[in-house]
CSV table of C-alpha atoms in Angstrom, one decimal:
chain,number,residue,atom,x,y,z
A,124,MET,CA,-46.0,-30.9,0.6
A,125,ASN,CA,-44.0,-32.0,-2.4
A,126,LYS,CA,-40.9,-33.5,-0.9
A,127,SER,CA,-39.2,-33.9,-4.3
A,128,PHE,CA,-39.0,-30.1,-4.8
A,129,PRO,CA,-35.9,-29.5,-2.6
A,130,ILE,CA,-34.2,-32.6,-4.2
A,131,LEU,CA,-34.9,-31.2,-7.6
A,132,LEU,CA,-33.5,-27.8,-6.6
A,133,LEU,CA,-30.4,-29.4,-5.2
A,134,SER,CA,-29.9,-31.4,-8.3
A,135,SER,CA,-30.2,-28.4,-10.6
A,136,THR,CA,-27.7,-26.5,-8.4
A,137,LEU,CA,-25.3,-29.4,-8.5
A,138,PHE,CA,-25.7,-29.7,-12.3
A,139,PHE,CA,-25.1,-26.0,-12.8
A,140,ALA,CA,-21.9,-26.1,-10.7
A,141,GLN,CA,-20.7,-29.1,-12.7
A,142,ASN,CA,-21.5,-27.3,-15.9
A,143,ILE,CA,-19.5,-24.3,-14.8
A,144,ALA,CA,-16.6,-26.5,-13.6
A,145,GLN,CA,-16.5,-28.2,-16.9
A,146,LYS,CA,-16.3,-24.9,-18.7
A,147,LEU,CA,-13.5,-23.7,-16.3
A,148,GLU,CA,-11.7,-27.0,-17.0
A,149,VAL,CA,-11.8,-26.4,-20.8
A,150,ALA,CA,-10.7,-22.7,-20.4
A,151,THR,CA,-7.9,-23.6,-18.0
A,152,LYS,CA,-6.5,-26.4,-20.3
A,153,SER,CA,-6.6,-24.0,-23.2
A,154,LEU,CA,-4.6,-21.4,-21.3
A,155,LEU,CA,-2.0,-23.9,-20.2
A,156,SER,CA,-1.6,-25.4,-23.6
A,157,SER,CA,-0.8,-22.0,-25.1
A,158,ALA,CA,2.8,-21.3,-26.1
A,159,PRO,CA,3.4,-18.5,-23.5
A,160,ALA,CA,2.3,-20.8,-20.7
A,161,TYR,CA,4.8,-23.6,-21.7
A,162,SER,CA,6.7,-23.3,-18.4
A,163,ALA,CA,4.0,-21.4,-16.4
A,164,ASN,CA,2.6,-22.3,-13.0
A,165,LEU,CA,-1.1,-21.7,-12.3
A,166,SER,CA,-3.2,-21.7,-9.2
A,167,LEU,CA,-7.0,-21.2,-9.6
A,168,TYR,CA,-9.8,-21.7,-7.1
A,169,VAL,CA,-13.5,-20.9,-7.5
A,170,ALA,CA,-16.3,-21.2,-4.9
A,171,ASP,CA,-19.8,-19.9,-4.6
A,172,GLU,CA,-20.8,-17.2,-2.1
A,173,SER,CA,-21.4,-19.8,0.6
A,174,GLY,CA,-18.0,-21.3,0.2
A,175,ASN,CA,-19.1,-24.4,-1.7
A,176,PHE,CA,-16.3,-25.6,-3.9
A,177,ILE,CA,-16.8,-25.3,-7.7
A,178,TYR,CA,-13.5,-25.7,-9.4
A,179,GLU,CA,-9.7,-25.6,-8.8
A,180,TYR,CA,-6.5,-26.1,-10.6
A,181,ASN,CA,-3.6,-26.5,-8.2
A,182,GLY,CA,-5.7,-24.5,-5.7
A,183,ASN,CA,-3.3,-25.2,-2.8
A,184,GLN,CA,-0.1,-24.3,-4.7
A,185,GLY,CA,1.8,-21.2,-3.4
A,186,LEU,CA,2.8,-18.8,-6.1
A,187,SER,CA,4.1,-15.2,-6.1
A,188,THR,CA,0.9,-13.2,-5.9
A,189,ALA,CA,1.9,-9.6,-6.6
A,190,SER,CA,-0.8,-7.2,-5.4
A,191,THR,CA,-3.7,-9.5,-4.8
A,192,GLN,CA,-1.8,-10.1,-1.5
A,193,LYS,CA,-3.3,-6.8,-0.4
A,194,ILE,CA,-6.6,-8.5,0.3
A,195,PHE,CA,-5.0,-10.2,3.3
A,196,THR,CA,-3.5,-7.0,4.7
A,197,ALA,CA,-6.6,-4.9,4.1
A,198,ALA,CA,-9.0,-7.3,5.8
A,199,ALA,CA,-6.6,-7.9,8.7
A,200,VAL,CA,-6.1,-4.2,9.4
A,201,LEU,CA,-9.8,-3.4,9.2
A,202,GLU,CA,-10.7,-6.2,11.6
A,203,THR,CA,-7.8,-5.5,14.0
A,204,LEU,CA,-7.8,-1.7,14.2
A,205,GLY,CA,-11.4,-1.0,13.1
A,206,LYS,CA,-12.6,1.0,10.1
A,207,ASP,CA,-12.7,4.2,12.1
A,208,TYR,CA,-9.1,4.0,13.3
A,209,GLN,CA,-7.1,7.3,12.8
A,210,TYR,CA,-3.4,8.0,13.0
A,211,THR,CA,-2.1,11.1,14.9
A,212,THR,CA,0.7,13.5,14.1
A,213,THR,CA,1.7,16.0,16.9
A,214,ALA,CA,3.6,19.2,17.2
A,215,SER,CA,5.3,20.0,20.5
A,216,TYR,CA,8.2,21.9,21.9
A,217,THR,CA,10.9,21.8,24.5
A,218,GLY,CA,12.3,24.7,26.5
A,219,ASN,CA,10.6,27.8,27.6
A,220,LEU,CA,8.4,30.4,26.0
A,221,SER,CA,9.1,34.0,26.9
A,222,SER,CA,7.5,37.0,25.2
A,223,GLY,CA,6.7,35.1,22.1
A,224,ASN,CA,10.3,33.6,21.9
A,225,LEU,CA,10.5,29.8,22.1
A,226,ILE,CA,13.9,29.1,23.6
A,227,GLY,CA,13.9,25.5,22.7
A,228,ASN,CA,13.2,23.0,19.9
A,229,LEU,CA,10.0,22.5,17.8
A,230,TYR,CA,9.2,18.8,17.3
A,231,ILE,CA,7.0,17.0,14.8
A,232,ASN,CA,6.1,13.4,15.8
A,233,SER,CA,3.7,10.8,14.4
A,234,ASN,CA,2.6,7.2,14.8
A,235,GLY,CA,3.2,6.5,11.1
A,236,ASP,CA,0.3,8.3,9.4
A,237,PRO,CA,0.7,7.2,5.7
A,238,THR,CA,-1.7,10.0,4.6
A,239,LEU,CA,0.2,13.0,6.1
A,240,GLY,CA,0.5,15.5,3.2
A,241,SER,CA,-1.3,13.1,0.7
A,242,TRP,CA,-3.1,14.7,-2.2
A,243,ARG,CA,-5.9,12.1,-2.3
A,244,TYR,CA,-8.1,13.3,0.6
A,245,GLU,CA,-10.2,16.4,0.7
A,246,ASN,CA,-9.2,18.5,3.8
A,247,TYR,CA,-6.1,16.5,4.4
A,248,ARG,CA,-3.7,17.8,1.8
A,249,PRO,CA,-0.4,19.5,2.5
A,250,GLU,CA,-1.9,22.9,2.7
A,251,ASN,CA,-4.4,21.7,5.3
A,252,PHE,CA,-1.6,20.4,7.6
A,253,LYS,CA,0.3,23.7,7.0
A,254,ALA,CA,-2.7,25.8,8.0
A,255,LYS,CA,-3.3,23.7,11.2
A,256,LEU,CA,0.4,23.8,12.2
A,257,ILE,CA,0.9,27.5,11.7
A,258,GLU,CA,-2.4,28.2,13.4
A,259,ALA,CA,-1.3,26.2,16.4
A,260,ILE,CA,2.1,27.9,16.6
A,261,LYS,CA,0.5,31.3,16.5
A,262,ALA,CA,-2.3,30.4,18.9
A,263,LYS,CA,0.5,29.6,21.4
A,264,GLY,CA,1.9,33.1,20.9
A,265,ILE,CA,5.1,32.0,19.3
A,266,THR,CA,6.7,34.6,17.0
A,267,LYS,CA,10.3,33.4,17.2
A,268,ILE,CA,11.9,30.0,17.6
A,269,SER,CA,15.4,30.0,19.1
A,270,GLY,CA,16.2,26.3,18.5
A,271,ASP,CA,16.0,23.5,16.0
A,272,LEU,CA,13.2,21.7,14.1
A,273,ILE,CA,13.4,18.0,15.0
A,274,ILE,CA,11.3,15.4,13.3
A,275,ASP,CA,10.9,12.4,15.6
A,276,ASP,CA,10.6,9.5,13.2
A,277,THR,CA,11.2,6.7,15.6
A,278,TYR,CA,7.7,5.2,16.2
A,279,PHE,CA,8.6,2.3,14.0
A,280,ASP,CA,11.9,0.5,13.8
A,281,PHE,CA,14.9,1.7,11.7
A,282,GLN,CA,14.3,-0.7,8.7
A,283,LYS,CA,12.4,1.2,6.0
A,284,VAL,CA,11.7,-1.4,3.3
A,285,PRO,CA,11.0,-5.1,3.5
A,286,GLY,CA,14.1,-7.2,3.1
A,287,GLY,CA,12.9,-9.0,-0.1
A,288,TRP,CA,12.2,-6.0,-2.3
A,289,PRO,CA,14.1,-5.9,-5.6
A,290,TRP,CA,16.6,-3.1,-5.9
A,291,ASN,CA,15.1,-1.9,-9.2
A,292,ASP,CA,11.7,-1.3,-7.5
A,293,MET,CA,12.9,0.5,-4.3
A,294,GLY,CA,13.6,3.9,-5.9
A,295,ASN,CA,10.4,4.2,-7.8
A,296,TYR,CA,7.3,5.7,-6.3
A,297,TYR,CA,5.7,2.3,-5.8
A,298,GLY,CA,8.7,1.2,-3.7
A,299,ALA,CA,8.5,3.9,-1.1
A,300,GLY,CA,9.7,2.9,2.4
A,301,VAL,CA,8.0,3.5,5.8
A,302,TRP,CA,9.0,6.0,8.4
A,303,GLY,CA,7.5,7.0,11.7
A,304,VAL,CA,6.9,10.4,10.1
A,305,ASN,CA,5.8,10.1,6.5
A,306,TRP,CA,5.2,12.9,4.1
A,307,ARG,CA,3.4,13.2,0.7
A,308,GLU,CA,3.2,9.4,0.6
A,309,ASN,CA,7.0,9.4,0.6
A,310,GLN,CA,6.9,10.2,-3.1
A,311,PHE,CA,8.5,13.0,-5.2
A,312,ASP,CA,7.9,14.0,-8.8
A,313,ILE,CA,10.6,15.0,-11.3
A,314,ASN,CA,9.5,17.3,-14.1
A,315,MET,CA,11.4,16.0,-17.2
A,316,ASN,CA,11.7,17.4,-20.7
A,317,GLY,CA,13.2,14.6,-22.7
A,318,LYS,CA,16.3,13.7,-20.8
A,319,GLU,CA,16.6,17.0,-19.1
A,320,MET,CA,15.7,17.3,-15.4
A,321,LYS,CA,13.7,20.6,-15.1
A,322,SER,CA,12.6,20.6,-11.4
A,323,LEU,CA,11.4,18.6,-8.4
A,324,ASN,CA,8.0,19.2,-6.7
A,325,ILE,CA,9.6,19.0,-3.3
A,326,ASP,CA,13.1,19.4,-1.7
A,327,LEU,CA,15.2,16.3,-1.3
A,328,PRO,CA,17.8,17.7,1.1
A,329,ASN,CA,21.5,16.7,0.4
A,330,VAL,CA,20.6,14.5,-2.5
A,331,LYS,CA,22.9,14.6,-5.6
A,332,TRP,CA,21.6,13.3,-8.9
A,333,ILE,CA,23.1,11.2,-11.6
A,334,ASN,CA,21.1,11.5,-14.8
A,335,ASP,CA,21.7,8.7,-17.3
A,336,VAL,CA,18.3,9.0,-19.1
A,337,LYS,CA,18.2,8.6,-22.9
A,338,THR,CA,15.4,9.8,-25.2
A,339,GLY,CA,13.4,7.3,-27.2
A,340,GLY,CA,10.0,5.7,-27.6
A,341,SER,CA,6.6,7.1,-26.7
A,342,SER,CA,6.2,6.0,-23.1
A,343,ASP,CA,8.0,6.3,-19.7
A,344,GLN,CA,10.6,3.5,-19.6
A,345,SER,CA,12.7,5.2,-16.9
A,346,LEU,CA,13.8,3.8,-13.5
A,347,VAL,CA,14.7,5.8,-10.4
A,348,TYR,CA,17.2,4.3,-8.0
A,349,THR,CA,17.3,5.6,-4.5
A,350,ALA,CA,17.5,4.0,-1.1
A,351,PRO,CA,16.5,5.0,2.4
A,352,TYR,CA,18.9,7.8,3.7
A,353,SER,CA,20.9,7.7,0.5
A,354,GLU,CA,22.3,11.0,-0.7
A,355,VAL,CA,22.9,9.8,-4.2
A,356,ALA,CA,20.0,9.2,-6.7
A,357,LEU,CA,20.1,7.8,-10.2
A,358,ILE,CA,17.6,8.2,-13.0
A,359,THR,CA,18.1,5.9,-16.0
A,360,GLY,CA,16.3,4.2,-18.9
A,361,THR,CA,14.4,6.0,-21.7
A,362,LEU,CA,11.8,8.8,-21.9
A,363,PRO,CA,9.9,10.3,-24.8
A,364,ALA,CA,11.3,13.6,-26.2
A,365,LYS,CA,8.6,15.7,-24.5
A,366,ALA,CA,7.6,17.0,-21.1
A,367,ILE,CA,6.7,14.2,-18.7
A,368,THR,CA,6.6,13.6,-14.9
A,369,VAL,CA,8.5,10.8,-13.3
A,370,SER,CA,7.8,9.8,-9.7
A,371,GLY,CA,10.3,8.3,-7.3
A,372,ALA,CA,10.6,7.2,-3.7
A,373,ASN,CA,11.8,9.8,-1.2
A,374,PRO,CA,15.0,8.7,0.5
A,375,ASN,CA,14.3,10.8,3.6
A,376,PRO,CA,10.7,12.1,3.9
A,377,PRO,CA,11.2,13.6,7.4
A,378,LEU,CA,13.8,16.0,6.1
A,379,SER,CA,11.6,17.0,3.1
A,380,LEU,CA,8.8,17.7,5.5
A,381,GLY,CA,11.2,19.8,7.6
A,382,SER,CA,12.2,21.8,4.6
A,383,GLU,CA,8.6,22.6,3.8
A,384,ILE,CA,7.9,23.6,7.4
A,385,GLN,CA,10.9,26.0,7.2
A,386,LYS,CA,9.3,27.7,4.2
A,387,TRP,CA,5.9,27.9,6.0
A,388,LEU,CA,7.4,29.6,9.0
A,389,LYS,CA,9.1,32.1,6.9
A,390,GLU,CA,5.9,32.8,4.9
A,391,SER,CA,4.0,33.2,8.1
A,392,GLY,CA,6.5,35.7,9.6
A,393,ILE,CA,7.7,33.4,12.3
A,394,GLU,CA,11.4,34.1,12.9
A,395,TRP,CA,13.6,31.0,12.9
A,396,ASN,CA,17.2,30.3,11.9
A,397,GLY,CA,17.8,26.8,13.4
A,398,THR,CA,18.7,23.6,11.7
A,399,ILE,CA,16.4,20.8,10.4
A,400,THR,CA,17.1,17.2,11.5
A,401,SER,CA,15.5,14.0,12.5
A,402,VAL,CA,16.1,11.6,15.4
A,403,SER,CA,17.1,8.9,12.8
A,404,VAL,CA,19.6,11.2,11.0
A,405,GLU,CA,21.3,12.0,14.3
A,406,LYS,CA,21.4,8.3,15.1
A,407,ILE,CA,23.2,7.8,11.8
A,408,LYS,CA,25.7,10.4,12.9
A,409,GLY,CA,26.3,8.5,16.1
A,410,LYS,CA,24.4,11.0,18.2
A,411,THR,CA,21.5,10.6,20.5
A,412,ILE,CA,18.9,13.3,20.9
A,413,PRO,CA,15.7,13.3,22.9
A,414,ASN,CA,12.4,12.0,21.4
A,415,ALA,CA,9.4,14.4,21.1
A,416,PRO,CA,8.2,15.5,24.5
A,417,SER,CA,4.8,14.2,25.7
A,418,ASN,CA,4.0,17.5,27.3
A,419,ASN,CA,3.9,21.0,25.6
A,420,VAL,CA,1.8,19.5,22.7
A,421,ILE,CA,0.4,22.3,20.6
A,422,LEU,CA,-1.2,20.3,17.8
A,423,GLU,CA,-2.8,16.9,17.4
A,424,TYR,CA,-3.5,16.3,13.7
A,425,LYS,CA,-5.7,13.3,12.9
A,426,SER,CA,-5.6,11.3,9.7
A,427,PRO,CA,-8.6,10.3,7.6
A,428,THR,CA,-10.3,7.1,8.9
A,429,LEU,CA,-8.8,3.7,8.1
A,430,ASP,CA,-11.7,2.7,5.7
A,431,LYS,CA,-10.7,5.7,3.4
A,432,MET,CA,-7.1,4.6,3.4
A,433,VAL,CA,-8.1,1.0,2.6
A,434,TYR,CA,-10.2,2.3,-0.3
A,435,TRP,CA,-7.1,3.9,-1.9
A,436,PHE,CA,-4.8,1.0,-0.9
A,437,MET,CA,-7.0,-1.4,-2.9
A,438,ARG,CA,-8.1,0.9,-5.7
A,439,LYS,CA,-4.7,2.3,-6.6
A,440,SER,CA,-2.6,-0.6,-5.1
A,441,ILE,CA,-0.4,1.7,-3.0
A,442,ASN,CA,2.4,-0.6,-1.7
A,443,PHE,CA,3.5,2.1,0.9
A,444,TYR,CA,0.1,1.9,2.6
A,445,GLY,CA,0.4,-1.9,2.9
A,446,GLU,CA,3.8,-1.8,4.5
A,447,THR,CA,2.7,1.0,6.9
A,448,PHE,CA,-0.3,-1.2,7.9
A,449,ILE,CA,2.1,-4.1,8.6
A,450,LYS,CA,4.2,-2.1,10.9
A,451,THR,CA,1.1,-0.6,12.6
A,452,LEU,CA,-0.2,-4.1,13.2
A,453,GLY,CA,3.1,-5.2,14.7
A,454,LYS,CA,3.1,-2.2,17.0
A,455,ALA,CA,-0.5,-2.5,18.0
A,456,LYS,CA,-0.5,-6.2,18.7
A,457,LYS,CA,3.1,-7.0,19.7
A,458,ASN,CA,4.5,-3.6,20.6
A,459,GLU,CA,7.1,-3.7,17.9
A,460,GLY,CA,6.7,-1.7,14.7
A,461,SER,CA,8.8,-3.9,12.4
A,462,PHE,CA,8.1,-5.8,9.2
A,463,ASP,CA,9.0,-9.2,10.7
A,464,VAL,CA,6.7,-8.8,13.7
A,465,GLY,CA,3.8,-7.4,11.6
A,466,ILE,CA,4.1,-10.2,9.0
A,467,SER,CA,4.2,-12.8,11.9
A,468,TYR,CA,1.0,-11.3,13.2
A,469,LEU,CA,-0.6,-11.4,9.7
A,470,LYS,CA,0.1,-15.1,9.4
A,471,GLU,CA,-1.3,-15.8,12.9
A,472,PHE,CA,-4.4,-13.8,12.1
A,473,TRP,CA,-5.2,-15.8,8.9
A,474,LYS,CA,-4.3,-19.1,10.5
A,475,SER,CA,-6.9,-18.2,13.2
A,476,LYS,CA,-9.5,-17.8,10.5
A,477,GLY,CA,-8.9,-21.4,9.3
A,478,ILE,CA,-6.3,-20.9,6.5
A,479,ASN,CA,-3.6,-23.5,6.4
A,480,PRO,CA,-0.4,-21.6,7.2
A,481,ALA,CA,1.5,-23.5,4.5
A,482,MET,CA,-0.6,-21.6,1.9
A,483,ILE,CA,0.2,-18.1,3.2
A,484,ASN,CA,4.0,-17.6,3.2
A,485,PHE,CA,3.9,-13.8,3.4
A,486,ALA,CA,7.1,-11.7,2.9
A,487,ASP,CA,5.5,-8.2,3.0
A,488,GLY,CA,2.1,-6.5,3.2
A,489,SER,CA,1.7,-5.3,-0.4
A,490,GLY,CA,2.8,-8.2,-2.6
A,491,LEU,CA,5.8,-6.3,-4.1
A,492,SER,CA,8.3,-8.9,-2.8
A,493,PRO,CA,8.8,-11.9,-5.1
A,494,GLN,CA,9.3,-13.9,-1.9
A,495,ASN,CA,5.6,-14.0,-1.2
A,496,TYR,CA,4.0,-17.4,-1.9
A,497,VAL,CA,0.2,-17.6,-1.5
A,498,SER,CA,-2.3,-20.1,-3.0
A,499,ALA,CA,-5.5,-19.2,-4.9
A,500,ARG,CA,-7.5,-21.2,-2.3
A,501,ALA,CA,-6.1,-19.2,0.5
A,502,GLU,CA,-7.1,-16.0,-1.3
A,503,VAL,CA,-10.6,-17.3,-1.8
A,504,GLN,CA,-10.9,-18.3,1.9
A,505,SER,CA,-9.9,-14.8,3.0
A,506,LEU,CA,-12.4,-13.3,0.6
A,507,LEU,CA,-15.2,-15.6,1.9
A,508,TRP,CA,-14.3,-14.7,5.5
A,509,SER,CA,-14.2,-10.9,4.7
A,510,ARG,CA,-17.6,-11.1,3.1
A,511,LYS,CA,-19.2,-11.9,6.5
A,512,GLN,CA,-17.7,-8.9,8.3
A,513,GLN,CA,-19.4,-5.7,9.2
A,514,TRP,CA,-16.8,-3.6,7.3
A,515,PHE,CA,-17.2,-5.6,4.1
A,516,ASN,CA,-18.9,-2.8,2.1
A,517,GLU,CA,-15.9,-0.5,2.7
A,518,PHE,CA,-13.5,-3.3,1.9
A,519,PHE,CA,-15.3,-4.3,-1.3
A,520,ASP,CA,-15.6,-0.6,-2.4
A,521,GLY,CA,-11.9,-0.5,-3.1
A,522,PHE,CA,-11.9,-3.4,-5.6
A,523,PRO,CA,-11.3,-1.9,-9.1
A,524,THR,CA,-13.3,-2.9,-12.2
A,525,GLN,CA,-10.8,-4.6,-14.6
A,526,GLY,CA,-10.6,-4.7,-18.3
A,527,ASN,CA,-13.1,-7.6,-18.7
A,528,GLY,CA,-15.7,-5.7,-16.6
A,529,MET,CA,-15.3,-7.8,-13.5
A,530,LYS,CA,-14.7,-6.1,-10.1
A,531,MET,CA,-11.6,-7.7,-8.7
A,532,LYS,CA,-8.1,-6.9,-7.2
A,533,SER,CA,-5.3,-7.4,-9.6
A,534,GLY,CA,-1.6,-8.1,-9.2
A,535,THR,CA,1.2,-7.5,-11.7
A,536,MET,CA,4.9,-8.2,-11.7
A,537,LYS,CA,7.3,-9.4,-14.4
A,538,ASP,CA,5.8,-12.6,-15.9
A,539,THR,CA,3.3,-12.7,-13.0
A,540,LYS,CA,-0.4,-11.8,-13.0
A,541,SER,CA,-3.2,-12.5,-10.5
A,542,PHE,CA,-6.8,-11.6,-9.9
A,543,ALA,CA,-9.0,-12.1,-6.9
A,544,GLY,CA,-12.6,-11.0,-6.2
A,545,TYR,CA,-16.3,-11.5,-6.3
A,546,HIS,CA,-18.6,-11.7,-9.3
A,547,THR,CA,-22.3,-12.0,-9.8
A,548,SER,CA,-23.1,-13.7,-13.2
A,549,LYS,CA,-25.8,-12.5,-15.6
A,550,ASP,CA,-28.1,-15.3,-14.3
A,551,GLY,CA,-27.5,-14.2,-10.6
A,552,LYS,CA,-25.0,-16.8,-9.5
A,553,LYS,CA,-22.4,-15.4,-7.1
A,554,TYR,CA,-18.8,-16.5,-7.2
A,555,VAL,CA,-15.7,-15.9,-5.1
A,556,PHE,CA,-12.5,-16.7,-7.0
A,557,ALA,CA,-8.7,-16.2,-7.3
A,558,ILE,CA,-6.3,-17.0,-10.2
A,559,ILE,CA,-2.5,-16.6,-10.1
A,560,ILE,CA,0.0,-17.3,-12.9
A,561,ASN,CA,3.8,-17.2,-12.7
A,562,ASN,CA,6.4,-17.4,-15.5
A,563,TYR,CA,3.9,-16.7,-18.3
A,564,GLN,CA,6.0,-15.3,-21.2
A,565,GLY,CA,3.4,-13.5,-23.3
A,566,SER,CA,2.5,-9.8,-23.4
A,567,ASN,CA,-1.2,-10.3,-23.2
A,568,ILE,CA,-1.2,-12.0,-19.8
A,569,SER,CA,-4.3,-10.2,-18.5
A,570,ASP,CA,-6.3,-11.3,-21.6
A,571,ALA,CA,-5.2,-14.8,-21.1
A,572,LEU,CA,-6.6,-14.9,-17.6
A,573,TYR,CA,-9.8,-13.1,-18.6
A,574,LYS,CA,-10.6,-15.9,-21.0
A,575,VAL,CA,-10.8,-18.2,-17.9
A,576,LEU,CA,-12.6,-15.8,-15.6
A,577,ASN,CA,-15.1,-14.8,-18.3
A,578,VAL,CA,-16.7,-18.3,-17.8
A,579,LEU,CA,-18.1,-16.9,-14.6
A,580,LYS,CA,-19.9,-14.0,-16.4
């Protein structure tokens, strides 16, 4: 047996890694010497598929990650709840049913299903929930409801958005909050024609609008300002002088759902003249009303499985899903559906997988908060751990293909960009990597990072 063969193989592997490291060093120095990076901070870490170190630049430095933070939340929720986990929304009633007349209240309750009424999933769209609900009501023989429609939105705590979110993000569709009962991903669409508001795709009960939009330019440069439970909404900025759709964050999704159910009942010939409210709305008024009853359940409506949600969470970077997952983790593991408890669990989870807790200073589950500080090395460690899990294929499937042809999660905020993912080079070498830059002043921030990452191609 030729004993020198394994030594030669090891030597060639080591030489190859050194060669790649040298190229990464040159590319990194080139990036940092450019004018837009004059005051930038960079964290870069590259390993092979086995976790062997290849190159780093400030690999332990915690920086604001933006949406590459989603890799931590996605992996933790898949491992903790299982890829087949489903949320449940129920319809139930109080009172008595007599000759088709429900003398009592109709309740809708959920454990936070973020997909209820979403347009993304075949057989789970708003019309599917409508059909199941009306079918369940009719199957019970109910033709008249002499009571109110109450949305029990109390499964999670009362705080709807993480404390560190910027005000100018919260009212836009990507800044939607989390309720116990969510609807249409807590998003609404405004049909605009220049600066004129033509219509909304759903009802926003009690909301009054201030329209300060100006026309100009060729792209959507508008901002929507709303806040949970607010009855005042502002749209400002500039829009092109043509028909365009602008999306915002619903300030009270349970009431919008209630408004749609009211229409469904009327369309279906079910008599009802009661009021629409939620347990939270009554709490704001200083009133206490009962939660949804555990008996008299007429419908249990299951969500798509968790792996399908994680796909869209990663592929379209849906912040709302990430924050719902955080509250779900808090409720499942600590019996408290709050951001603080969920984030605490997320930190414990990754610490237990060997990541130094100083490198994972999470502030939310999506990366939208600028108070998140995570290092590139921590991101690589999480990706390496995830690669060994039985749900990895479903996790990896959500990674988008970026502009340089590499399949990786991206993160974007003002003057911040990050990428994290897996790549097989043209000569078959497999890499796991993360790169984060803060305070980069140029407009071509993605291209600047591609020049570094393209070394791995």
